[in-house]
Amino acid sequence: MDGDWPVGEVGDFLRSRRARIQPEEVGLPGHGRRRVPGLRREEVAQLAGVSVDYYVRLEQGRGTSVSDAVLDAIARVLRLDETEQTYLRAVARPGRQRPGRRRPETRRVRPGVQILLDTMERSAAFVLGPRMDVLAWNALGDAVNGFSRLAPAERSMPRQVFLDPAGRDHYPEWHAVAAQTVAHLRVNAGRYADDPELCALVGELSLKSEDFRRLWADHEVRECAYGVKKIRHPVAGLLTLPYETLTIPASPDQTIVVYTPEPGSETAERLALLGSWESSSTR
């Protein structure tokens, strides 16, 4: 996995999307025995208005000059959402230069961003890089996740989820968090396909974690823009943490993640106590 994603990635992705669509859903007869789940390649080609040979070459990674119109037609047939369409373009045309397909530039967080994090005294906040590595945090973010106690290489959300033995205790809903982590990492895999460190991370996780291998093979592609995450903290107990993510316009490779507990909720009270406890312990 050095330097780029495998040529077969586009084929694996399209096959996984074909398997989700039943013939009856697109007006095709579904009776009789079928050799593969979902739609056949011939059926996708017919519905998209392209030749079978052309579609086969695309699945084989030989359609690098495919047009937007053809990819749009295939996306319509396979019912891809916006994130999946963006990913399809990235893996279908790996040699084409385009905005976004580049190596991440830096792991540095601007001082102004750190000041912004530090002003969020009631929220746990941190910055993620394109490899979902943790680049910076505020005091409450550190209190919740313990970033400062980790070696730099271990400050990685995927490594915490899949390689840290304590990960399953930290996240009571571990299976949902694991699937979400992989789906978001795959988004970045398409966006930064030339990043050797990201390729190496996927290789490491695939080698060391059977759960990661299984989820990666599902080819789910999903941004983690917002949601709710549950964390079991050794001091504060169970925390229910709605979160929002904000891309930094001047550093689009970096994303601020902010846990925003409901005002007056039990989690908000526990976070306030945790913040007070952390402040007193550092004096």
Short mmCIF file of C-alpha atoms in Angstrom, two decimals:
data_model
loop_
_atom_site.label_atom_id
_atom_site.label_comp_id
_atom_site.label_asym_id
_atom_site.label_seq_id
_atom_site.Cartn_x
_atom_site.Cartn_y
_atom_site.Cartn_z
CA MET A 1 0.00 0.00 0.00
CA ASP A 2 2.85 2.39 -0.66
CA GLY A 3 2.04 5.70 -2.29
CA ASP A 4 -1.46 5.06 -3.64
CA TRP A 5 -4.55 2.91 -3.25
CA PRO A 6 -4.75 -0.36 -5.17
CA VAL A 7 -5.96 -0.29 -8.76
CA GLY A 8 -8.76 -2.68 -7.80
CA GLU A 9 -10.27 -0.23 -5.33
CA VAL A 10 -12.78 1.19 -7.80
CA GLY A 11 -13.94 -2.32 -8.71
CA ASP A 12 -14.30 -3.39 -5.09
CA PHE A 13 -16.28 -0.24 -4.32
CA LEU A 14 -18.62 -0.60 -7.31
CA ARG A 15 -19.22 -4.29 -6.61
CA SER A 16 -20.11 -3.52 -3.00
CA ARG A 17 -22.59 -0.86 -4.17
CA ARG A 18 -24.10 -3.18 -6.82
CA ALA A 19 -24.74 -5.78 -4.14
CA ARG A 20 -26.96 -3.35 -2.22
CA ILE A 21 -29.46 -2.83 -5.08
CA GLN A 22 -32.07 -5.48 -5.78
CA PRO A 23 -33.25 -5.82 -9.41
CA GLU A 24 -36.88 -5.20 -8.42
CA GLU A 25 -35.88 -1.80 -7.00
CA VAL A 26 -34.85 -0.55 -10.46
CA GLY A 27 -37.62 -2.19 -12.49
CA LEU A 28 -35.77 -5.34 -13.52
CA PRO A 29 -37.09 -8.90 -13.11
CA GLY A 30 -35.67 -10.51 -10.00
CA HIS A 31 -36.91 -14.06 -10.37
CA GLY A 32 -34.60 -16.96 -11.09
CA ARG A 33 -31.24 -17.87 -9.64
CA ARG A 34 -28.61 -15.14 -9.62
CA ARG A 35 -24.88 -15.80 -9.33
CA VAL A 36 -24.17 -12.56 -7.49
CA PRO A 37 -26.19 -10.55 -4.96
CA GLY A 38 -27.76 -7.36 -6.23
CA LEU A 39 -27.27 -6.06 -9.76
CA ARG A 40 -25.09 -7.64 -12.43
CA ARG A 41 -22.53 -5.55 -14.29
CA GLU A 42 -24.60 -5.88 -17.45
CA GLU A 43 -27.63 -4.46 -15.68
CA VAL A 44 -25.73 -1.47 -14.29
CA ALA A 45 -24.35 -0.75 -17.76
CA GLN A 46 -27.83 -0.97 -19.32
CA LEU A 47 -29.41 1.33 -16.74
CA ALA A 48 -26.53 3.83 -16.94
CA GLY A 49 -26.65 3.92 -20.75
CA VAL A 50 -23.09 2.67 -21.38
CA SER A 51 -21.74 -0.42 -23.05
CA VAL A 52 -21.04 -3.49 -20.95
CA ASP A 53 -17.42 -3.48 -22.09
CA TYR A 54 -17.01 0.14 -21.01
CA TYR A 55 -18.45 -0.57 -17.55
CA VAL A 56 -16.32 -3.72 -17.15
CA ARG A 57 -13.17 -1.72 -17.94
CA LEU A 58 -14.18 0.82 -15.32
CA GLU A 59 -14.55 -1.88 -12.66
CA GLN A 60 -11.16 -3.24 -13.69
CA GLY A 61 -9.53 0.15 -13.10
CA ARG A 62 -8.99 0.76 -16.83
CA GLY A 63 -11.46 3.62 -17.17
CA THR A 64 -9.32 6.47 -15.86
CA SER A 65 -10.59 8.83 -18.60
CA VAL A 66 -14.25 8.24 -17.69
CA SER A 67 -16.36 11.40 -17.88
CA ASP A 68 -18.36 13.08 -15.13
CA ALA A 69 -21.54 12.32 -17.08
CA VAL A 70 -20.87 8.57 -17.04
CA LEU A 71 -19.93 8.59 -13.35
CA ASP A 72 -23.08 10.57 -12.58
CA ALA A 73 -25.18 8.01 -14.45
CA ILE A 74 -23.59 5.11 -12.58
CA ALA A 75 -24.01 6.95 -9.28
CA ARG A 76 -27.71 7.43 -10.07
CA VAL A 77 -28.19 3.73 -10.82
CA LEU A 78 -26.34 2.66 -7.67
CA ARG A 79 -28.06 5.33 -5.57
CA LEU A 80 -24.85 6.82 -4.25
CA ASP A 81 -25.09 9.73 -1.86
CA GLU A 82 -22.96 12.85 -2.27
CA THR A 83 -20.07 11.50 -0.20
CA GLU A 84 -20.04 8.22 -2.12
CA GLN A 85 -20.11 10.06 -5.45
CA THR A 86 -17.08 12.12 -4.45
CA TYR A 87 -15.28 8.94 -3.41
CA LEU A 88 -16.15 7.23 -6.71
CA ARG A 89 -14.61 10.09 -8.67
CA ALA A 90 -11.46 9.89 -6.56
CA VAL A 91 -10.87 6.15 -7.02
CA ALA A 92 -12.10 5.94 -10.62
CA ARG A 93 -9.62 8.55 -11.88
CA PRO A 94 -6.54 8.17 -9.65
CA GLY A 95 -4.20 9.79 -12.14
CA ARG A 96 -6.19 12.96 -12.63
CA GLN A 97 -5.01 16.06 -10.77
CA ARG A 98 -7.82 17.82 -8.98
CA PRO A 99 -8.36 20.02 -5.93
CA GLY A 100 -8.35 17.94 -2.77
CA ARG A 101 -6.31 15.04 -4.12
CA ARG A 102 -2.98 15.89 -2.60
CA ARG A 103 -0.83 15.01 0.33
CA PRO A 104 -1.71 16.71 3.59
CA GLU A 105 0.67 19.58 4.11
CA THR A 106 1.33 19.82 7.83
CA ARG A 107 0.60 18.54 11.31
CA ARG A 108 0.95 22.01 12.82
CA VAL A 109 -2.07 23.77 14.28
CA ARG A 110 -2.04 27.53 14.06
CA PRO A 111 -1.76 29.38 17.41
CA GLY A 112 -5.09 31.06 16.77
CA VAL A 113 -6.79 27.66 16.53
CA GLN A 114 -5.29 26.61 19.88
CA ILE A 115 -6.57 29.84 21.45
CA LEU A 116 -10.02 29.07 20.03
CA LEU A 117 -9.93 25.59 21.59
CA ASP A 118 -8.89 27.02 24.95
CA THR A 119 -11.83 29.44 25.01
CA MET A 120 -14.27 26.50 24.88
CA GLU A 121 -14.13 25.95 28.61
CA ARG A 122 -17.45 24.07 28.81
CA SER A 123 -16.83 21.80 25.83
CA ALA A 124 -14.31 19.07 25.16
CA ALA A 125 -12.64 19.93 21.86
CA PHE A 126 -9.74 18.72 19.75
CA VAL A 127 -8.35 18.93 16.20
CA LEU A 128 -8.07 15.96 13.86
CA GLY A 129 -5.77 15.73 10.87
CA PRO A 130 -6.55 13.85 7.64
CA ARG A 131 -5.35 10.54 9.09
CA MET A 132 -7.70 11.10 12.07
CA ASP A 133 -4.61 11.85 14.13
CA VAL A 134 -5.12 14.19 17.10
CA LEU A 135 -3.14 17.38 16.54
CA ALA A 136 -4.33 19.64 19.39
CA TRP A 137 -6.88 19.76 22.20
CA ASN A 138 -8.21 21.88 25.04
CA ALA A 139 -8.09 21.01 28.74
CA LEU A 140 -11.50 19.34 28.81
CA GLY A 141 -10.80 17.41 25.62
CA ASP A 142 -7.66 16.10 27.29
CA ALA A 143 -9.56 15.29 30.48
CA VAL A 144 -12.09 13.21 28.53
CA ASN A 145 -9.67 11.41 26.20
CA GLY A 146 -6.26 11.57 27.92
CA PHE A 147 -4.36 12.73 24.84
CA SER A 148 -1.45 14.24 26.76
CA ARG A 149 -0.69 10.89 28.41
CA LEU A 150 -0.17 9.20 25.04
CA ALA A 151 2.89 9.09 22.84
CA PRO A 152 2.45 11.19 19.67
CA ALA A 153 2.07 8.11 17.45
CA GLU A 154 -0.73 6.84 19.70
CA ARG A 155 -2.77 10.05 19.41
CA SER A 156 -4.84 8.54 16.64
CA MET A 157 -8.56 7.84 16.74
CA PRO A 158 -8.33 4.70 14.54
CA ARG A 159 -5.46 3.30 16.63
CA GLN A 160 -7.37 4.03 19.83
CA VAL A 161 -10.48 2.28 18.54
CA PHE A 162 -8.84 -0.78 16.98
CA LEU A 163 -5.45 -1.27 18.63
CA ASP A 164 -5.84 0.04 22.19
CA PRO A 165 -7.13 -2.77 24.48
CA ALA A 166 -8.97 -0.13 26.51
CA GLY A 167 -10.85 1.13 23.46
CA ARG A 168 -13.87 -1.12 23.95
CA ASP A 169 -14.25 0.06 27.55
CA HIS A 170 -13.81 3.69 26.54
CA TYR A 171 -16.62 3.45 23.98
CA PRO A 172 -19.66 1.52 25.30
CA GLU A 173 -21.10 1.52 21.77
CA TRP A 174 -17.80 0.30 20.33
CA HIS A 175 -19.19 -1.42 17.23
CA ALA A 176 -20.96 1.75 16.05
CA VAL A 177 -17.86 3.86 16.74
CA ALA A 178 -15.65 1.37 14.88
CA ALA A 179 -17.88 1.37 11.80
CA GLN A 180 -18.09 5.15 11.83
CA THR A 181 -14.31 5.49 12.16
CA VAL A 182 -13.65 3.22 9.18
CA ALA A 183 -16.27 4.93 7.02
CA HIS A 184 -14.73 8.34 7.70
CA LEU A 185 -11.18 7.06 7.18
CA ARG A 186 -12.22 5.74 3.76
CA VAL A 187 -13.53 9.20 2.83
CA ASN A 188 -10.06 10.56 3.54
CA ALA A 189 -8.48 7.65 1.69
CA GLY A 190 -10.15 8.88 -1.48
CA ARG A 191 -9.42 12.52 -0.76
CA TYR A 192 -5.73 12.00 0.02
CA ALA A 193 -4.91 8.95 -2.07
CA ASP A 194 -1.31 10.10 -2.58
CA ASP A 195 -0.53 10.22 1.14
CA PRO A 196 1.84 7.32 1.96
CA GLU A 197 1.32 7.72 5.72
CA LEU A 198 -2.42 7.27 5.33
CA CYS A 199 -1.83 4.19 3.15
CA ALA A 200 0.57 2.87 5.80
CA LEU A 201 -2.00 3.44 8.55
CA VAL A 202 -4.62 1.42 6.68
CA GLY A 203 -2.03 -1.32 6.12
CA GLU A 204 -1.09 -1.39 9.80
CA LEU A 205 -4.70 -1.55 10.96
CA SER A 206 -5.51 -4.25 8.40
CA LEU A 207 -2.59 -6.33 9.61
CA LYS A 208 -3.27 -5.97 13.32
CA SER A 209 -7.08 -5.88 13.58
CA GLU A 210 -9.51 -8.44 12.18
CA ASP A 211 -12.39 -6.06 12.98
CA PHE A 212 -10.79 -3.32 10.92
CA ARG A 213 -10.20 -5.69 7.98
CA ARG A 214 -13.84 -6.76 7.99
CA LEU A 215 -15.19 -3.21 8.17
CA TRP A 216 -12.75 -1.91 5.55
CA ALA A 217 -13.94 -4.63 3.17
CA ASP A 218 -17.51 -3.30 3.47
CA HIS A 219 -16.46 -0.13 1.58
CA GLU A 220 -18.75 2.12 3.58
CA VAL A 221 -18.02 5.79 2.89
CA ARG A 222 -19.47 8.32 5.32
CA GLU A 223 -18.47 11.69 6.74
CA CYS A 224 -18.66 12.03 10.53
CA ALA A 225 -20.01 15.59 10.53
CA TYR A 226 -22.14 15.36 13.67
CA GLY A 227 -23.76 12.84 15.96
CA VAL A 228 -23.73 11.52 19.51
CA LYS A 229 -20.92 9.54 21.09
CA LYS A 230 -20.95 7.76 24.43
CA ILE A 231 -17.75 7.59 26.46
CA ARG A 232 -17.15 5.76 29.74
CA HIS A 233 -14.76 7.88 31.79
CA PRO A 234 -12.93 6.33 34.78
CA VAL A 235 -13.73 9.35 36.99
CA ALA A 236 -16.80 11.04 35.49
CA GLY A 237 -18.66 7.87 34.53
CA LEU A 238 -20.83 7.52 31.44
CA LEU A 239 -20.87 10.62 29.25
CA THR A 240 -23.41 11.16 26.46
CA LEU A 241 -21.76 13.65 24.12
CA PRO A 242 -23.39 15.20 21.06
CA TYR A 243 -20.66 16.45 18.75
CA GLU A 244 -20.19 18.80 15.82
CA THR A 245 -17.23 18.98 13.43
CA LEU A 246 -15.91 22.18 11.85
CA THR A 247 -13.42 22.29 8.99
CA ILE A 248 -10.83 25.06 9.37
CA PRO A 249 -11.04 27.12 6.14
CA ALA A 250 -7.36 28.16 6.21
CA SER A 251 -6.29 24.56 6.93
CA PRO A 252 -8.84 22.31 5.15
CA ASP A 253 -6.85 19.20 6.12
CA GLN A 254 -7.80 19.85 9.75
CA THR A 255 -11.14 19.45 11.53
CA ILE A 256 -12.22 20.72 14.94
CA VAL A 257 -14.35 18.23 16.86
CA VAL A 258 -16.43 19.73 19.66
CA TYR A 259 -18.40 17.68 22.19
CA THR A 260 -21.45 19.78 23.04
CA PRO A 261 -23.45 18.31 25.95
CA GLU A 262 -27.01 19.52 26.45
CA PRO A 263 -27.06 22.44 28.93
CA GLY A 264 -28.24 21.28 32.34
CA SER A 265 -27.86 17.60 31.44
CA GLU A 266 -26.18 15.07 33.67
CA THR A 267 -23.28 14.88 31.22
CA ALA A 268 -22.85 18.68 31.29
CA GLU A 269 -22.67 18.57 35.08
CA ARG A 270 -20.17 15.72 35.01
CA LEU A 271 -18.01 17.56 32.50
CA ALA A 272 -18.03 20.67 34.68
CA LEU A 273 -16.93 18.62 37.68
CA LEU A 274 -14.28 16.89 35.58
CA GLY A 275 -12.98 20.25 34.41
CA SER A 276 -12.81 21.53 37.98
CA TRP A 277 -11.06 18.38 39.14
CA GLU A 278 -8.49 18.60 36.31
CA SER A 279 -7.84 22.28 37.06
CA SER A 280 -7.25 21.63 40.75
CA SER A 281 -5.00 18.64 40.04
CA THR A 282 -2.68 20.70 37.82
CA ARG A 283 -2.14 23.51 40.31
#
